[in-house]
Amino acid sequence: MRWISILLGLSGTGAVGFFAVREIIMYPMYFFELFLGGLTRGSIYALIALGYTMVYGIIQLINFAHGEIYMIGAMTALIVATVLGMWGWNTAVIVILAFVFAIVYSCAYGFTVEKIAYKPLRNAPRLSALISAIGMSLFLQNYVMLAQTPDYLPFQSLIPDFQFWEPFAHIITSVEITIIITTVIVMILLGLLIKFTRIGKAMRATAQDKVMAALLGINVNNVISATFVVGSATAAIGGVLIACHVGQINFYIGFLAGLKAFIAAVLGGIGSIPGAVLGSLVLGISESFFTGYFWSEYEDVFAFAILVLILIFRPSGILGRHDTQKV
Amino acid sequence: MLKLSNIHTYYGNIHALKGIDIEVEEGEVISLIGANGAGKSTTLMTTSGIVPAKKGTIELNGEDITYLPPDDIVKKGICQVPEGRRIFPYLTVAENLDMGAFLRNDNDKIKQDLAYVYELFPILANRRNQAGGTLSGGEQQMLAISRALMSRPKILLLDEPSLGLAPIVVKQIFSIIEKINQESRTTIFIVEQNANLALKAAHRGYVMETGRITMTDTGENLLANEDVKKAYLGI
């Protein structure tokens, strides 16, 4: 029995491997396009996943309302861009203001959600805060649906097709390359923030031991707020970028994007910032290959299957730490 | 300098401190001894504002600090080395020390103080780029004390500095504690189960039983006291 299953496994892997190698050799450009598409997708996941992983690292809470913060970022950018567009403002100014407003609004929402829904439950059982998070997510979705519209809204791309990018545009569009570059810049800035600034050091200390951080004079509540604000800002950037890429948004986009980013964060090892980035890229690229080579309609099934597999075989993720429980 | 009057603290329904009075004068080394679960650590956590008192007052130089949040209490000059040391395991030794100076901006003096703690505990200088979690228990205790010193405290609260350490390391730690008290006139408040060591190092001591202070005297007198000998010194 055992050798039969090994044989089957090997021949299966061999067949898939043979198929993959043949495809890659015959259509290398297609492979490359899928890879870049996955990189773009992974970049967006990473921008959202950072918020999940940072919040989890500090208060051990899966902030299920985080996807909604991302959606609010995209919505705000849409409103700002539409209004300023009607007034006939310069495109560059519109882009900058759309990003600024999206970030400010998302940060304000992230900050407020923490104060209203999580802070009062700081010492309650973890499940209470988790349920509060799901409630907040539903509330924000319905609030945006009622305040705006349940329909899909067209989102005119804020990022123009760059002239100089023309020769490469058939491989990767201006929007996609902008997404990748912006993500890299955001990651570098975030890394510097965490490593060298005062608030970054306070975040790392608080994530490792809240009581000790307080005993050294760190205001833990402020650090938690700052974490929500930073996570919301990166999610807002992701929201605006993806809206430019997809070209339409509605109140519901945060739900699936939030779940995917959550999967990416778990895949990388929740609580770990490099893990979130790595997990996002792995998820984005493998999703892209899966839809490109197999069945595109099973894209979400594939992502959730990955979640189930990680939770069974490696619950701490790729870069997760096996923290021993303190007694 | 530090004065706890009639302090009552609860953990949920558990009445952990039942009206405590402790007074610490400037420049003193005070020891609080007692059995497991007597409320010694709670006394420190209440002083630091982590588990605020339900009743009573804590004064620092006449100023009421009972209900200040923990970070403001550190700003007032009270710094605690908690039980179990609580080193940040994924920060390096140098970063751990840096966190001790979190509230300070006087970079020149921070450098001086860093040199001072490296002189007190040369092993920390050797291990400065090593993650805190990889240090031995004794080294972690040295790091924890050094980290607290980096905040330039007026009062240093030490919770069980001898816990889980080899006797020779315990001796070293206590001699450094006395050195800190003498050299920088830092007031020190030690909570210990190792009554013999703690009372020898202290000017004055308090004995605690199930949430109440039952005795207070000079360190020498307590060491000579028959009840203390029987209950805590095993003689």
Coordinates of C-alpha atoms in Angstrom, one line a residue:
Chain A
M1 CA 0.0 0.0 0.0
R2 CA 2.7 2.3 1.1
W3 CA 4.8 2.0 -2.1
I4 CA 1.7 2.3 -4.3
S5 CA 0.9 5.7 -2.7
I6 CA 4.5 6.8 -3.0
L7 CA 4.6 5.7 -6.6
L8 CA 1.3 7.6 -7.3
G9 CA 2.6 10.6 -5.5
L10 CA 5.9 10.6 -7.5
S11 CA 4.2 10.1 -10.8
G12 CA 1.7 12.8 -10.1
T13 CA 4.4 15.3 -9.1
G14 CA 6.4 14.2 -12.2
A15 CA 3.5 14.7 -14.5
V16 CA 2.7 18.2 -13.1
G17 CA 6.4 19.0 -13.2
F18 CA 6.8 17.8 -16.8
F19 CA 3.7 19.8 -17.8
A20 CA 5.0 22.9 -16.0
V21 CA 8.5 22.6 -17.5
R22 CA 7.1 22.0 -21.0
E23 CA 4.8 25.0 -20.7
I24 CA 7.6 27.2 -19.4
I25 CA 10.0 26.2 -22.2
M26 CA 7.3 26.6 -24.9
Y27 CA 5.8 29.9 -23.7
P28 CA 8.5 31.6 -21.5
M29 CA 6.8 35.0 -22.0
Y30 CA 3.5 33.7 -20.7
F31 CA 5.3 32.3 -17.6
F32 CA 7.0 35.7 -17.1
E33 CA 3.7 37.6 -17.4
L34 CA 2.1 35.3 -14.9
F35 CA 5.0 35.8 -12.5
L36 CA 4.8 39.6 -12.8
G37 CA 1.0 39.5 -12.4
G38 CA 1.5 37.5 -9.3
L39 CA 4.0 39.9 -8.0
T40 CA 1.5 42.8 -8.5
R41 CA -1.2 40.8 -6.7
G42 CA 1.2 39.8 -3.9
S43 CA 2.3 43.4 -3.5
I44 CA -1.3 44.5 -2.8
Y45 CA -1.8 41.5 -0.4
A46 CA 1.4 42.6 1.4
L47 CA 0.1 46.1 1.9
I48 CA -3.0 44.8 3.6
A49 CA -1.4 41.8 5.3
L50 CA 1.0 44.2 7.2
G51 CA -1.9 45.6 9.1
Y52 CA -3.1 42.2 10.1
T53 CA 0.3 41.0 11.2
M54 CA 1.3 44.2 13.1
V55 CA -1.9 44.3 15.1
Y56 CA -1.7 40.6 15.8
G57 CA 1.9 41.0 16.9
I58 CA 0.9 43.6 19.4
I59 CA -2.5 42.6 20.8
Q60 CA -3.0 39.0 19.5
L61 CA -6.2 40.0 17.7
I62 CA -7.2 39.2 14.1
N63 CA -8.6 42.5 13.1
F64 CA -11.3 41.4 10.8
A65 CA -12.4 45.0 10.1
H66 CA -9.0 45.6 8.4
G67 CA -10.3 44.7 5.0
E68 CA -12.9 47.4 5.4
I69 CA -10.3 50.0 6.2
Y70 CA -8.7 49.2 2.9
M71 CA -12.1 49.5 1.2
I72 CA -12.7 52.9 2.8
G73 CA -9.3 54.0 1.5
A74 CA -10.4 53.1 -2.1
M75 CA -13.8 54.8 -1.6
T76 CA -12.3 58.0 -0.3
A77 CA -9.8 58.2 -3.2
L78 CA -12.7 57.6 -5.6
I79 CA -14.8 60.5 -4.0
V80 CA -11.9 62.9 -3.9
A81 CA -10.8 62.1 -7.5
T82 CA -14.3 62.4 -8.8
V83 CA -15.0 65.7 -7.1
L84 CA -11.6 67.3 -8.0
G85 CA -12.0 65.9 -11.6
M86 CA -15.3 67.7 -12.0
W87 CA -13.6 70.9 -10.8
G88 CA -11.0 70.3 -13.5
W89 CA -7.9 70.1 -11.3
N90 CA -4.6 69.0 -12.6
T91 CA -4.1 65.2 -12.7
A92 CA -0.9 65.1 -10.6
V93 CA -2.6 67.2 -7.8
I94 CA -5.6 64.9 -7.9
V95 CA -3.4 61.8 -7.5
I96 CA -1.6 63.2 -4.6
L97 CA -4.7 64.5 -2.8
A98 CA -6.5 61.2 -3.5
F99 CA -3.7 59.3 -1.8
V100 CA -3.5 61.8 1.1
F101 CA -7.2 61.8 1.8
A102 CA -7.4 58.0 1.5
I103 CA -4.6 57.6 4.0
V104 CA -6.0 60.2 6.4
Y105 CA -9.5 58.8 6.3
S106 CA -8.4 55.2 6.7
C107 CA -6.1 56.1 9.6
A108 CA -8.9 57.9 11.3
Y109 CA -11.2 54.9 10.8
G110 CA -8.5 52.4 12.0
F111 CA -7.8 54.6 15.1
T112 CA -11.5 54.9 15.9
V113 CA -12.3 51.3 15.4
E114 CA -9.6 50.3 17.9
K115 CA -10.9 52.8 20.5
I116 CA -14.5 51.8 20.1
A117 CA -14.4 48.1 19.4
Y118 CA -11.2 46.7 20.9
K119 CA -9.9 48.9 23.7
P120 CA -12.8 48.3 26.0
L121 CA -12.2 44.6 25.5
R122 CA -8.5 44.7 26.2
N123 CA -8.7 42.4 29.3
A124 CA -11.7 40.4 28.1
P125 CA -11.3 36.8 26.7
R126 CA -9.8 36.9 23.2
L127 CA -12.9 35.6 21.6
S128 CA -14.9 38.7 22.6
A129 CA -12.6 41.0 20.7
L130 CA -12.6 38.7 17.7
I131 CA -16.4 38.8 17.6
S132 CA -16.3 42.5 18.1
A133 CA -14.0 42.7 15.1
I134 CA -16.4 40.7 12.9
G135 CA -19.2 43.0 14.0
M136 CA -17.1 46.0 13.1
S137 CA -16.4 44.6 9.7
L138 CA -20.1 44.0 9.0
F139 CA -21.0 47.4 10.4
L140 CA -18.5 49.3 8.2
Q141 CA -19.6 47.4 5.0
N142 CA -23.2 48.2 5.6
Y143 CA -22.5 51.7 6.6
V144 CA -20.6 52.4 3.4
M145 CA -23.3 50.6 1.4
L146 CA -26.0 52.8 2.9
A147 CA -23.9 56.0 2.8
Q148 CA -22.7 55.5 -0.8
T149 CA -24.2 52.9 -3.0
P150 CA -24.5 49.1 -3.2
D151 CA -23.5 49.2 -6.9
Y152 CA -20.1 48.9 -8.5
L153 CA -18.6 52.3 -9.2
P154 CA -16.2 52.9 -12.1
F155 CA -12.8 54.0 -10.8
Q156 CA -10.9 56.0 -13.4
S157 CA -7.2 55.0 -13.2
L158 CA -5.3 57.7 -11.4
I159 CA -2.0 56.4 -12.7
P160 CA -1.5 57.4 -16.4
D161 CA 0.2 55.1 -19.0
F162 CA 3.7 56.5 -18.8
Q163 CA 5.2 57.3 -22.2
F164 CA 8.7 56.0 -21.4
W165 CA 7.2 52.7 -20.2
E166 CA 5.6 52.1 -23.7
P167 CA 8.2 49.5 -24.9
F168 CA 7.6 47.3 -21.9
A169 CA 3.8 47.8 -21.5
H170 CA 2.9 44.5 -23.2
I171 CA 4.7 42.6 -20.5
I172 CA 3.7 44.7 -17.5
T173 CA 1.5 47.8 -17.5
S174 CA 2.4 51.2 -16.0
V175 CA -0.1 50.6 -13.2
E176 CA 1.3 47.2 -12.3
I177 CA 4.9 48.5 -12.2
T178 CA 3.7 51.5 -10.1
I179 CA 2.1 49.1 -7.7
I180 CA 5.2 47.0 -7.3
I181 CA 7.5 50.0 -6.9
T182 CA 5.2 51.8 -4.5
T183 CA 5.0 48.6 -2.4
V184 CA 8.8 48.3 -2.3
I185 CA 9.1 51.9 -1.1
V186 CA 6.4 51.5 1.5
M187 CA 8.2 48.3 2.8
I188 CA 11.5 50.1 3.1
L189 CA 10.0 53.0 4.9
L190 CA 8.1 50.7 7.3
G191 CA 11.3 48.7 7.9
L192 CA 13.2 51.9 8.8
L193 CA 10.3 53.1 11.0
I194 CA 10.2 49.8 13.0
K195 CA 14.0 49.5 13.3
F196 CA 15.2 53.0 14.0
T197 CA 12.4 55.4 15.2
R198 CA 11.3 55.8 18.8
I199 CA 7.8 54.6 18.1
G200 CA 9.1 51.7 16.1
K201 CA 11.3 50.6 19.1
A202 CA 8.3 51.0 21.4
M203 CA 6.2 48.8 19.0
R204 CA 8.8 46.0 19.1
A205 CA 9.1 46.2 22.9
T206 CA 5.3 46.3 23.4
A207 CA 4.8 43.3 21.0
Q208 CA 7.3 41.3 23.1
D209 CA 6.1 42.2 26.6
K210 CA 3.4 44.8 27.2
V211 CA 3.8 44.9 31.0
M212 CA 7.5 45.4 30.8
A213 CA 7.1 48.0 28.1
A214 CA 4.8 49.9 30.5
L215 CA 7.3 49.5 33.4
L216 CA 9.9 51.3 31.2
G217 CA 7.7 54.2 30.7
I218 CA 6.1 53.3 27.3
N219 CA 2.5 54.4 26.9
V220 CA 1.1 51.1 25.7
N221 CA -2.2 52.5 24.6
N222 CA -0.5 55.1 22.3
V223 CA 1.7 52.4 20.8
I224 CA -1.4 50.2 20.1
S225 CA -3.1 53.2 18.4
A226 CA 0.0 53.9 16.4
T227 CA 0.1 50.3 15.2
F228 CA -3.5 50.6 14.0
V229 CA -2.7 53.9 12.3
V230 CA 0.4 52.6 10.5
G231 CA -1.5 49.4 9.4
S232 CA -4.4 51.5 8.1
A233 CA -2.1 53.8 6.1
T234 CA -0.5 50.9 4.2
A235 CA -4.0 49.3 3.6
A236 CA -5.2 52.6 2.3
I237 CA -2.3 52.8 -0.2
G238 CA -3.1 49.2 -1.2
G239 CA -6.8 50.1 -1.7
V240 CA -6.1 53.1 -4.0
L241 CA -3.6 51.1 -6.0
I242 CA -5.8 48.1 -6.5
A243 CA -8.8 50.3 -7.5
C244 CA -6.6 51.9 -10.2
H245 CA -5.7 48.4 -11.4
V246 CA -9.2 46.9 -11.4
G247 CA -11.1 50.0 -12.5
Q248 CA -14.1 49.5 -10.3
I249 CA -15.0 49.3 -6.6
N250 CA -17.9 48.7 -4.3
F251 CA -18.5 48.4 -0.5
Y252 CA -17.7 44.7 -0.6
I253 CA -14.2 44.7 -2.0
G254 CA -12.6 44.7 1.4
F255 CA -14.1 41.4 2.4
L256 CA -12.3 39.1 0.0
A257 CA -9.2 41.2 -0.2
G258 CA -9.1 41.2 3.6
L259 CA -9.4 37.4 3.8
K260 CA -6.8 36.8 1.1
A261 CA -4.4 39.1 3.0
F262 CA -5.2 37.3 6.2
I263 CA -4.3 34.0 4.5
A264 CA -1.0 35.6 3.3
A265 CA -0.3 36.8 6.8
V266 CA -0.9 33.3 8.3
L267 CA 1.1 31.7 5.5
G268 CA 4.1 33.9 6.3
G269 CA 3.7 33.5 10.1
I270 CA 1.2 35.8 11.7
G271 CA 2.9 38.4 13.9
S272 CA 6.0 38.5 11.7
I273 CA 6.4 41.5 9.4
P274 CA 8.9 39.9 6.9
G275 CA 6.6 36.9 7.1
A276 CA 3.6 38.9 5.9
V277 CA 5.5 40.2 2.9
L278 CA 6.9 36.8 2.0
G279 CA 3.6 35.1 2.5
S280 CA 1.8 37.7 0.3
L281 CA 4.3 37.3 -2.5
V282 CA 4.1 33.5 -2.3
L283 CA 0.3 33.6 -2.3
G284 CA 0.0 36.2 -5.1
I285 CA 2.5 34.4 -7.4
S286 CA 1.1 30.9 -6.8
E287 CA -2.4 32.1 -7.3
S288 CA -1.3 33.7 -10.5
F289 CA 0.3 30.5 -11.8
F290 CA -2.7 28.4 -10.7
T291 CA -5.2 30.6 -12.5
G292 CA -2.9 30.9 -15.5
Y293 CA -2.1 27.2 -15.9
F294 CA -5.1 25.5 -14.4
W295 CA -8.6 26.8 -13.6
S296 CA -9.1 30.5 -13.1
E297 CA -12.5 30.1 -11.7
Y298 CA -11.0 28.1 -8.8
E299 CA -8.8 31.0 -7.7
D300 CA -10.4 31.6 -4.3
V301 CA -10.8 27.9 -3.7
F302 CA -7.0 27.6 -4.2
A303 CA -6.3 30.4 -1.7
F304 CA -8.5 28.9 1.0
A305 CA -7.1 25.4 0.3
I306 CA -3.7 26.9 1.1
L307 CA -5.0 28.3 4.3
V308 CA -6.4 24.9 5.4
L309 CA -3.1 23.2 4.5
I310 CA -1.0 25.7 6.5
L311 CA -3.2 25.4 9.5
I312 CA -2.9 21.6 9.4
F313 CA 0.8 21.2 8.6
R314 CA 2.5 24.4 9.7
P315 CA 0.3 26.6 11.9
S316 CA 3.1 29.0 12.7
G317 CA 3.7 29.8 9.1
I318 CA 6.9 30.1 7.0
L319 CA 8.7 32.6 9.3
G320 CA 6.6 32.2 12.4
R321 CA 8.1 31.7 15.8
H322 CA 7.1 28.9 18.1
D323 CA 6.6 31.0 21.2
T324 CA 6.5 28.9 24.3
Q325 CA 3.6 29.9 26.5
K326 CA 4.5 31.8 29.6
V327 CA 3.3 30.1 32.8
Chain B
M1 CA 10.4 59.7 50.0
L2 CA 8.0 56.9 48.9
K3 CA 5.0 56.3 51.2
L4 CA 2.3 53.7 50.9
S5 CA -0.6 54.3 53.3
N6 CA -3.4 51.8 53.9
I7 CA -3.1 50.3 50.4
H8 CA -5.8 47.8 49.4
T9 CA -5.4 45.9 46.1
Y10 CA -7.7 43.3 44.5
Y11 CA -7.3 40.8 41.7
G12 CA -10.9 40.4 40.7
N13 CA -12.5 39.2 44.0
I14 CA -9.2 38.3 45.6
H15 CA -8.2 40.8 48.3
A16 CA -4.4 40.7 47.7
L17 CA -3.3 43.7 49.8
K18 CA -5.2 44.4 53.0
G19 CA -4.1 47.8 54.1
I20 CA -0.4 48.1 53.7
D21 CA 1.8 50.9 55.1
I22 CA 5.4 51.1 53.9
E23 CA 7.7 54.1 54.1
V24 CA 11.0 54.3 52.2
E25 CA 13.4 57.1 52.9
E26 CA 15.9 58.6 50.4
G27 CA 19.1 56.6 50.1
E28 CA 17.8 53.6 51.9
V29 CA 17.8 49.9 51.0
I30 CA 14.5 48.4 52.1
S31 CA 13.7 44.7 52.0
L32 CA 10.2 43.2 52.0
I33 CA 10.2 39.6 52.9
G34 CA 7.5 37.0 53.1
A35 CA 6.3 33.7 51.8
N36 CA 4.9 32.8 48.4
G37 CA 1.6 34.5 47.8
A38 CA 1.9 37.0 50.6
G39 CA 1.5 39.9 48.2
K40 CA 5.0 41.1 47.8
S41 CA 5.0 41.3 44.0
T42 CA 1.5 42.9 44.2
T43 CA 2.9 45.6 46.4
L44 CA 5.4 46.5 43.6
M45 CA 2.9 46.2 40.8
T46 CA 0.5 48.5 42.7
T47 CA 3.4 51.0 43.3
S48 CA 4.2 50.9 39.5
G49 CA 0.6 51.4 38.6
I50 CA 0.2 48.1 36.7
V51 CA -2.5 46.8 39.3
P52 CA -3.8 50.1 40.7
A53 CA -4.9 50.2 44.3
K54 CA -8.6 50.2 45.2
K55 CA -8.1 52.2 48.4
G56 CA -5.3 54.1 50.1
T57 CA -2.6 56.5 48.8
I58 CA 0.9 56.2 47.4
E59 CA 3.0 59.4 47.7
L60 CA 6.3 60.2 46.2
N61 CA 7.9 63.2 47.9
G62 CA 4.5 64.3 49.1
E63 CA 2.9 64.0 45.6
D64 CA 0.0 61.6 45.2
I65 CA 0.8 59.1 42.5
T66 CA -1.7 56.4 43.4
Y67 CA -3.7 56.5 40.2
L68 CA -1.1 57.6 37.7
P69 CA -0.7 55.3 34.7
P70 CA 2.5 53.2 34.7
D71 CA 4.4 55.3 32.2
D72 CA 3.9 58.5 34.3
I73 CA 5.1 56.7 37.4
V74 CA 8.3 55.8 35.5
K75 CA 8.6 59.5 34.5
K76 CA 8.4 60.4 38.3
G77 CA 11.5 58.3 38.8
I78 CA 10.2 54.9 40.0
C79 CA 11.5 52.0 37.9
Q80 CA 10.9 48.3 38.5
V81 CA 12.8 45.2 37.7
P82 CA 9.9 42.7 37.7
E83 CA 9.9 39.1 38.8
G84 CA 11.3 36.8 36.1
R85 CA 13.3 39.7 34.7
R86 CA 11.2 40.1 31.6
I87 CA 14.0 40.7 29.1
F88 CA 12.7 41.5 25.6
P89 CA 13.9 38.2 24.1
Y90 CA 14.2 39.3 20.4
L91 CA 15.9 42.6 21.1
T92 CA 19.7 42.6 21.5
V93 CA 21.3 43.4 24.8
A94 CA 22.1 46.9 23.5
E95 CA 18.5 47.4 22.4
N96 CA 17.2 46.2 25.7
L97 CA 19.4 48.8 27.4
D98 CA 18.2 51.4 25.0
M99 CA 14.6 50.7 25.9
G100 CA 15.5 51.5 29.5
A101 CA 16.4 55.0 28.4
F102 CA 13.1 55.3 26.5
L103 CA 12.0 58.4 28.3
R104 CA 15.3 60.3 28.1
N105 CA 16.6 62.7 25.5
D106 CA 20.0 63.6 27.1
N107 CA 22.1 61.6 24.7
D108 CA 25.5 62.4 26.3
K109 CA 24.4 61.3 29.7
I110 CA 22.7 58.2 28.2
K111 CA 26.2 57.3 26.8
Q112 CA 27.8 57.9 30.2
D113 CA 25.2 55.7 31.9
L114 CA 25.7 53.0 29.3
A115 CA 29.4 53.0 30.0
Y116 CA 28.6 52.8 33.7
V117 CA 26.4 49.7 33.4
Y118 CA 28.9 48.0 31.1
E119 CA 31.5 48.7 33.8
L120 CA 29.2 47.2 36.5
F121 CA 28.5 44.1 34.3
P122 CA 31.3 43.7 31.7
I123 CA 29.7 40.5 30.4
L124 CA 26.9 42.6 29.0
A125 CA 29.4 44.6 26.9
N126 CA 30.7 41.4 25.5
R127 CA 27.2 40.3 24.6
R128 CA 25.8 43.6 23.4
N129 CA 24.8 42.4 20.0
Q130 CA 23.3 39.1 21.2
A131 CA 19.5 38.6 21.5
G132 CA 18.3 39.0 25.1
G133 CA 16.6 35.7 25.0
T134 CA 19.9 33.8 24.5
L135 CA 21.4 35.0 27.8
S136 CA 21.7 32.9 30.9
G137 CA 19.5 33.6 33.9
G138 CA 22.2 35.4 35.7
E139 CA 23.1 37.5 32.7
Q140 CA 19.4 38.3 32.2
Q141 CA 19.1 39.5 35.8
M142 CA 22.2 41.8 35.2
L143 CA 20.6 43.1 32.0
A144 CA 17.3 43.7 33.8
I145 CA 18.9 45.7 36.5
S146 CA 21.1 47.6 34.0
R147 CA 18.0 48.3 31.9
A148 CA 16.2 49.8 34.9
L149 CA 19.3 51.9 35.8
M150 CA 19.3 53.3 32.2
S151 CA 16.1 55.2 33.2
R152 CA 18.1 56.9 36.0
P153 CA 15.5 56.0 38.7
K154 CA 15.3 57.8 42.0
I155 CA 13.8 54.5 43.4
L156 CA 14.7 51.1 42.1
L157 CA 12.1 48.4 42.8
L158 CA 13.6 44.9 42.6
D159 CA 11.3 41.9 42.6
E160 CA 13.1 38.6 43.6
P161 CA 16.5 39.4 42.1
S162 CA 17.8 36.0 43.4
L163 CA 15.1 33.9 41.8
G164 CA 16.4 30.8 40.0
L165 CA 20.1 31.9 40.1
A166 CA 23.2 30.1 41.3
P167 CA 24.3 31.1 44.8
I168 CA 27.5 32.7 43.5
V169 CA 25.6 34.8 41.0
V170 CA 23.2 35.8 43.7
K171 CA 26.1 37.1 45.8
Q172 CA 27.5 39.0 42.9
I173 CA 24.1 40.6 42.1
F174 CA 23.6 41.7 45.8
S175 CA 27.0 43.2 46.0
I176 CA 26.3 45.2 42.9
I177 CA 22.9 46.3 44.4
E178 CA 24.7 47.6 47.4
K179 CA 27.3 49.3 45.2
I180 CA 24.5 51.0 43.2
N181 CA 23.0 52.2 46.4
Q182 CA 26.3 53.6 47.7
E183 CA 27.7 55.1 44.5
S184 CA 24.7 56.8 43.0
R185 CA 22.6 57.2 46.2
T186 CA 19.7 55.3 44.5
T187 CA 17.0 54.3 46.9
I188 CA 16.4 50.6 46.6
F189 CA 13.3 48.6 47.5
I190 CA 13.9 44.8 47.3
V191 CA 11.2 42.1 47.5
E192 CA 12.7 38.7 48.3
Q193 CA 12.0 35.2 49.5
N194 CA 15.7 34.8 50.3
A195 CA 15.2 36.6 53.7
N196 CA 18.7 36.1 54.9
L197 CA 20.4 37.8 51.9
A198 CA 17.7 40.5 51.7
L199 CA 17.8 41.5 55.3
K200 CA 21.6 41.5 55.4
A201 CA 21.7 44.0 52.5
A202 CA 18.9 46.2 53.9
H203 CA 18.9 49.1 56.2
R204 CA 15.4 48.3 57.2
G205 CA 13.0 45.5 56.5
Y206 CA 9.3 44.7 56.4
V207 CA 7.7 41.2 56.9
M208 CA 4.6 40.4 55.0
E209 CA 2.0 37.7 55.6
T210 CA -1.2 37.1 53.5
G211 CA -1.6 40.8 52.4
R212 CA -0.6 42.4 55.7
I213 CA 2.6 43.9 57.1
T214 CA 3.3 42.0 60.3
M215 CA 6.6 43.3 61.4
T216 CA 9.1 46.1 60.6
D217 CA 12.5 46.9 62.0
T218 CA 16.1 47.4 61.0
G219 CA 17.6 44.6 58.9
E220 CA 19.8 43.4 61.8
N221 CA 17.1 43.3 64.3
L222 CA 14.8 41.3 62.0
L223 CA 17.7 38.9 61.4
A224 CA 18.0 38.4 65.1
N225 CA 14.2 38.1 65.7
E226 CA 13.1 34.7 66.9
D227 CA 9.9 34.6 64.9
V228 CA 11.6 35.7 61.7
K229 CA 14.3 33.1 62.3
K230 CA 11.8 30.4 62.6
A231 CA 9.5 31.4 59.8
Y232 CA 11.9 32.6 57.1
L233 CA 15.5 31.7 58.0
G234 CA 15.0 28.1 58.8
I235 CA 17.0 28.3 62.0

